[in-house]
Tab-separated table of C-alpha atoms and ligand atoms in Angstrom:
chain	number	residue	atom	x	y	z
N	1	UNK	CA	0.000	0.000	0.000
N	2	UNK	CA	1.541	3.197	-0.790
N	3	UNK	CA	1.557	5.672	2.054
N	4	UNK	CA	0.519	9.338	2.018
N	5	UNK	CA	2.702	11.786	1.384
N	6	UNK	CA	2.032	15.341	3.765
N	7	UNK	CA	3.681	18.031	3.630
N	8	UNK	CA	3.541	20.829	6.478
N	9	UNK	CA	4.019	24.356	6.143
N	10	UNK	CA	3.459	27.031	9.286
N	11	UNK	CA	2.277	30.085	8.520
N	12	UNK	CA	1.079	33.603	9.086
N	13	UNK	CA	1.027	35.578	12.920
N	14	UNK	CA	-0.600	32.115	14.080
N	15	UNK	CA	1.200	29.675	13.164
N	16	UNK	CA	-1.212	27.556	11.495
N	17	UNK	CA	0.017	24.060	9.801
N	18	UNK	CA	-1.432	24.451	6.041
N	19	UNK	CA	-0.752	20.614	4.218
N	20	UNK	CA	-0.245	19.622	1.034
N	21	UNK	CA	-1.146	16.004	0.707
N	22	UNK	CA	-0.661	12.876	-2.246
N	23	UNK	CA	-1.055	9.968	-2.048
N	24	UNK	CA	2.238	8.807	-2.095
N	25	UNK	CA	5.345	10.677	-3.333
N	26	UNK	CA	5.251	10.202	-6.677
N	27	UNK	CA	1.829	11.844	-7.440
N	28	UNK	CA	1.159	14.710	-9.699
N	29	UNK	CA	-1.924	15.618	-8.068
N	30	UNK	CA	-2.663	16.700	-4.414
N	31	UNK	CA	-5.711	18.287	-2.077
N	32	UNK	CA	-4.584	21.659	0.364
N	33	UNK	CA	-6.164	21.610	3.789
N	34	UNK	CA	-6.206	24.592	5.207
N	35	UNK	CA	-4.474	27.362	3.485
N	36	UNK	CA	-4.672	29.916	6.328
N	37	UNK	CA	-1.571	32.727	4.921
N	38	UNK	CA	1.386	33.264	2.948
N	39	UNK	CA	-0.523	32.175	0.072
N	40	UNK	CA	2.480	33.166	-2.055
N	41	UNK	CA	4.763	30.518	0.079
N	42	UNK	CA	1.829	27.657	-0.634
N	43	UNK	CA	1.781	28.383	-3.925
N	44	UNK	CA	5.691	28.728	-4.346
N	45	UNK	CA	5.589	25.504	-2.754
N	46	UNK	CA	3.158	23.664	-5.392
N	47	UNK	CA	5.637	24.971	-8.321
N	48	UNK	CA	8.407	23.410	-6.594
N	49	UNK	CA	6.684	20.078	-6.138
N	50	UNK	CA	5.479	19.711	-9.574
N	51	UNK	CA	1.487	19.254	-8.966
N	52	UNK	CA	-1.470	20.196	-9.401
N	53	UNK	CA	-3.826	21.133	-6.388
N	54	UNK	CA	-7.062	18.948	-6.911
N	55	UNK	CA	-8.566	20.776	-3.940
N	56	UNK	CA	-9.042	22.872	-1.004
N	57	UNK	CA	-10.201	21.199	2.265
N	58	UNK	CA	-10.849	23.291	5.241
N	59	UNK	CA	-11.464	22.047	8.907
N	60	UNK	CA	-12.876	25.059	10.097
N	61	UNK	CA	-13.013	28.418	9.312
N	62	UNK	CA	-11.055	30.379	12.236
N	63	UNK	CA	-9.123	32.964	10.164
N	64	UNK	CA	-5.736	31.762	10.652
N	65	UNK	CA	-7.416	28.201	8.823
N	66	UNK	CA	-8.680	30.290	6.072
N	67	UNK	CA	-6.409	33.362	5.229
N	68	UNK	CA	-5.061	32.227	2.087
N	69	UNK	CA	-7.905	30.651	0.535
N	70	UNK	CA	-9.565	32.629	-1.751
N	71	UNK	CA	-6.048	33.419	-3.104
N	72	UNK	CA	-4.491	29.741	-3.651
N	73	UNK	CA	-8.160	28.983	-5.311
N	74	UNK	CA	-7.850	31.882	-7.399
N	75	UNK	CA	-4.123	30.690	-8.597
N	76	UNK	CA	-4.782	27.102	-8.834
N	77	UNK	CA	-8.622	26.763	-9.998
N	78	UNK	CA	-9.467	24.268	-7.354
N	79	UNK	CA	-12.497	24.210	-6.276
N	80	UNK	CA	-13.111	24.488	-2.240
N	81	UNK	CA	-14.844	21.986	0.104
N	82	UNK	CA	-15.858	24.196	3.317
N	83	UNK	CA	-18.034	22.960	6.510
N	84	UNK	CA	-21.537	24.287	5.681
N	85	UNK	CA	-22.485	25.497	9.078
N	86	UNK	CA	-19.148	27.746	9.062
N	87	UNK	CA	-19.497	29.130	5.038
N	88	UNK	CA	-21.175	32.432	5.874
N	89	UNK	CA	-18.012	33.027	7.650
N	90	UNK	CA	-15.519	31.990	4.589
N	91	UNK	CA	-17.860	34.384	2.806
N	92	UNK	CA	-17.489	37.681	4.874
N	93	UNK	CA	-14.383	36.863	6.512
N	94	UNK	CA	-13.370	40.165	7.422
N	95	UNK	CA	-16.224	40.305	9.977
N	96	UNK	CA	-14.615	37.101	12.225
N	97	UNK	CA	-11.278	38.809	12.460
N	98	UNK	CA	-9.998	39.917	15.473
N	99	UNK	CA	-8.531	43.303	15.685
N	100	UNK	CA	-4.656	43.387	14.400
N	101	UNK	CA	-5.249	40.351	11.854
N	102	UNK	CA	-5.669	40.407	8.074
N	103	UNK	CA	-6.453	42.055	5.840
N	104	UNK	CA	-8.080	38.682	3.855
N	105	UNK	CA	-10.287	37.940	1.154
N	106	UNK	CA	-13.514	36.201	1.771
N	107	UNK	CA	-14.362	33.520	-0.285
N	108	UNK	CA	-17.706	31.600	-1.689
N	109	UNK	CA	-17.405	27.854	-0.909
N	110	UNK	CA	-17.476	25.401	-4.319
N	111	UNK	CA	-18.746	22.738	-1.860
N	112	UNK	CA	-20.249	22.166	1.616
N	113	UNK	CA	-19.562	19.399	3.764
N	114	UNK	CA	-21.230	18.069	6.756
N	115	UNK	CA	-19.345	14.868	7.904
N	116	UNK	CA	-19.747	11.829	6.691
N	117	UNK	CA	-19.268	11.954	2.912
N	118	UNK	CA	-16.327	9.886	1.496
N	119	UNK	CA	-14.622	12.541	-1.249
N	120	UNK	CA	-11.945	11.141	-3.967
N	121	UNK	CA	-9.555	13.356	-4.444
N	122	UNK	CA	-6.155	13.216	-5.962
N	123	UNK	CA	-6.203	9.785	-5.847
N	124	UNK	CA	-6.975	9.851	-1.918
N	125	UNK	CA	-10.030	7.875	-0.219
N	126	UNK	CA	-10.811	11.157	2.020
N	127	UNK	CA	-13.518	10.097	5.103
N	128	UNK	CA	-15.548	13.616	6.429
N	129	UNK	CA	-15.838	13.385	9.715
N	130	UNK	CA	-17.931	15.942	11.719
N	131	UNK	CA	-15.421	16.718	14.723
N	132	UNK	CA	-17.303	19.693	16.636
N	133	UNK	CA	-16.600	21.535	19.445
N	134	UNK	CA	-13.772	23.960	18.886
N	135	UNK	CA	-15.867	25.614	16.518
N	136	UNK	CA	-19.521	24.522	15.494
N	137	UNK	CA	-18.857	22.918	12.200
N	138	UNK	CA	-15.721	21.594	12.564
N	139	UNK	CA	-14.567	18.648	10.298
N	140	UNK	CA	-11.632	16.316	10.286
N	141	UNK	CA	-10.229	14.712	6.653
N	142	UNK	CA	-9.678	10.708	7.262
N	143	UNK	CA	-7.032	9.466	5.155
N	144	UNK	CA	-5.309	5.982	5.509
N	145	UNK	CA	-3.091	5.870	8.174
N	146	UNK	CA	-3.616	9.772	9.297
N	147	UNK	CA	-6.088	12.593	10.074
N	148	UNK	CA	-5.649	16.202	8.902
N	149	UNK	CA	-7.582	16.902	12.388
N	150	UNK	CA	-7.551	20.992	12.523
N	151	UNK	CA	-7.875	22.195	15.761
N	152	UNK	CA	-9.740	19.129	17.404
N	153	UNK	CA	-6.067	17.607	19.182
N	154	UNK	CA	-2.711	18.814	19.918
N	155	UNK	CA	0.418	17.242	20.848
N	156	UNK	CA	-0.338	17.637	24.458
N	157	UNK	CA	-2.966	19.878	24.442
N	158	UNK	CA	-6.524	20.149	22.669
N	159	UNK	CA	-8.417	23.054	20.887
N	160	UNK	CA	-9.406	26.176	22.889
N	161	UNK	CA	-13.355	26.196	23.286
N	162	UNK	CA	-13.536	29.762	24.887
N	163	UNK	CA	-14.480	31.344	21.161
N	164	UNK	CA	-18.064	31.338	19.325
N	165	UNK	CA	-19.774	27.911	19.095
N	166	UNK	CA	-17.320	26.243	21.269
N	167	UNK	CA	-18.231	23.575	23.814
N	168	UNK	CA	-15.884	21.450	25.613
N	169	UNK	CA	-18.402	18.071	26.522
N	170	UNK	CA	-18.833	18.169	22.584
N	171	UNK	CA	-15.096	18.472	21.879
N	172	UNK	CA	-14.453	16.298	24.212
N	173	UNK	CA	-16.990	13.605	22.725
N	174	UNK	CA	-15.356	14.672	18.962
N	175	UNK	CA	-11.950	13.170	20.411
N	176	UNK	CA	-13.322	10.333	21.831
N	177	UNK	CA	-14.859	9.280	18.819
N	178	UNK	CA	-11.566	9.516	17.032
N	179	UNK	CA	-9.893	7.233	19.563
N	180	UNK	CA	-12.695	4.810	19.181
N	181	UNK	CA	-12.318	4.427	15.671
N	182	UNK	CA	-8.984	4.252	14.254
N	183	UNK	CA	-6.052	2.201	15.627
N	184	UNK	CA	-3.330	4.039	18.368
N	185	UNK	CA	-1.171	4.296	15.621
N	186	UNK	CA	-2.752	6.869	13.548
N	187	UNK	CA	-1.054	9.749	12.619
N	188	UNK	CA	-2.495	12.842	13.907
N	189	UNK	CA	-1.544	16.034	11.656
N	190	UNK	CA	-3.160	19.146	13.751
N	191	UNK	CA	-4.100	22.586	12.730
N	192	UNK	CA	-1.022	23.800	15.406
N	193	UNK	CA	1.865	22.221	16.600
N	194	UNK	CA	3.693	19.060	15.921
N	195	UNK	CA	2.611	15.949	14.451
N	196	UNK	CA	1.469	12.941	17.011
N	197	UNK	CA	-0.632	9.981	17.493
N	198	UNK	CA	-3.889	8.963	18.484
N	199	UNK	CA	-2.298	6.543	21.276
N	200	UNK	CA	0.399	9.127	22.579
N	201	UNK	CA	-2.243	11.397	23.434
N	202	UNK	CA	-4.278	8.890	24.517
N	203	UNK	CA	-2.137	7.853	26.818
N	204	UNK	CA	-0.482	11.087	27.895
N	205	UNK	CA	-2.631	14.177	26.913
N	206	UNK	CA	-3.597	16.153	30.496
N	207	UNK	CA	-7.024	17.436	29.232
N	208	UNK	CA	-8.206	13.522	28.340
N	209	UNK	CA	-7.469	12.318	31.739
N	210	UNK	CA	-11.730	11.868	32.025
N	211	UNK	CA	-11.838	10.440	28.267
N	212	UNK	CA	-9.108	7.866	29.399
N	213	UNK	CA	-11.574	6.519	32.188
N	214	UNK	CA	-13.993	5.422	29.958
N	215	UNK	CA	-11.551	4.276	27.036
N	216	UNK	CA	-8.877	2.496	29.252
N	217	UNK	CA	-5.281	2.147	28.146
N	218	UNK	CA	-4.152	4.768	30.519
N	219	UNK	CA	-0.770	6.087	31.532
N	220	UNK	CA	0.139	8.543	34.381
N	221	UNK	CA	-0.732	12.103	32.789
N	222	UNK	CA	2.010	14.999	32.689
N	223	UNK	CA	1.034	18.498	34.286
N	224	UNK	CA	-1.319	20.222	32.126
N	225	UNK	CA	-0.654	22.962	29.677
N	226	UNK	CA	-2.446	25.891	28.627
N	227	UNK	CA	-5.492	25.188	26.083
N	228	UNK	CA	-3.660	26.101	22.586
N	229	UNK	CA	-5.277	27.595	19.510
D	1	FE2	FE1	-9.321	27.355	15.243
């Protein structure tokens, strides 16, 4: 089975984790998740790996997620897949901003998703899953062997659930129905951060001490850390 090749690149004032992912390494075509800034350094990116962006999946539609959107769709044609709770926001997104941010271009989703479709993409089986609770329509992008999981988990540390439409018991139930369906080993590629897996922050992550209870497999938790973005 070939494996999927993922490519992570930080950008912009939050240091967001936009992905370009094939599946496997010698594939002309690939699918962007969240192109959240520096849509000049995706793009230079794309050039320099010789394919053609299939495209545009978004997790959720926090600016820092969706900053370079409307630009990378412009430049590559793809057409973007956008959680349809959160597309009024991709469409004014100048009104979600926080003071200090931006400026960025709003953008009028190609598609809607709402968890559980199965897309084909770039030669990718792509699961939807609807992963709620950081914000309201929050998805996560299933691919074999690895999630493109936004801001659901962190290395450590989960998504913040302090901004509109977020709810901690129904984050909290969006992780646990991760760990209940895909093996430890999964690769977990978040929205922040480093990359980790399913069964290291299963086993270690302070904010899932109550989740670990009920889905033993449980190892002595470090001290927590502050909620991330
Ligand atoms: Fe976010």
């Amino acid at each position: 089975m070939s494996v999927p090749d993922i490519r992570s690149f930080t950008v912009g004032p939050v240091q967001e984790n936009s992905y370009i992912v094939r599946a496997d390494s010698g594939s002309r075509s690939a699918v962007m998740v969240d192109p959240g800034d520096e849509p000049q350094r995706l793009l230079d990116a794309v050039e320099a790996l010789g394919v053609e962006i299939e495209a545009i999946l978004i997790t959720h539609c926090h600016f820092d997620h969706i900053g370079a959107v409307a630009s990378v769709a412009r430049a590559t044609g793809a057409p973007v897949y956008c959680p349809q709770i959160e597309r009024p926001v991709l469409a004014e997104v100048m009104r979600w901003v926080p003071p200090g941010f931006g400026p960025f271009e709003s953008y009028e989703a190609d598609h809607t998703l709402t968890g559980g479709e199965r897309l084909s993409l770039a030669g990718l089986d792509i699961e939807v899953l609807f992963t709620p609770g950081h914000s309201p329509g929050h998805l996560t992008y299933a691919i074999p062997g690895a999630l493109l999981s936004g801001d659901v988990l962190f290395q450590g540390s989960v998504g913040r659930v302090d901004l509109p439409g977020g709810d901690w018991p129904t984050l909290e139930r969006s992780i646990g129905a991760l760990l209940g369906r895909f093996p430890g080993e999964t690769v977990v590629y978040p929205g922040h951060m480093g990359v980790t897996t399913l069964q290291r922050e299963r086993d270690t992550n302070p904010f899932l001490a109550e989740l670990r209870e009920r889905v033993p497999a449980a190892a002595p938790a470090a001290g927590p850390r502050a909620p991330a973005r």
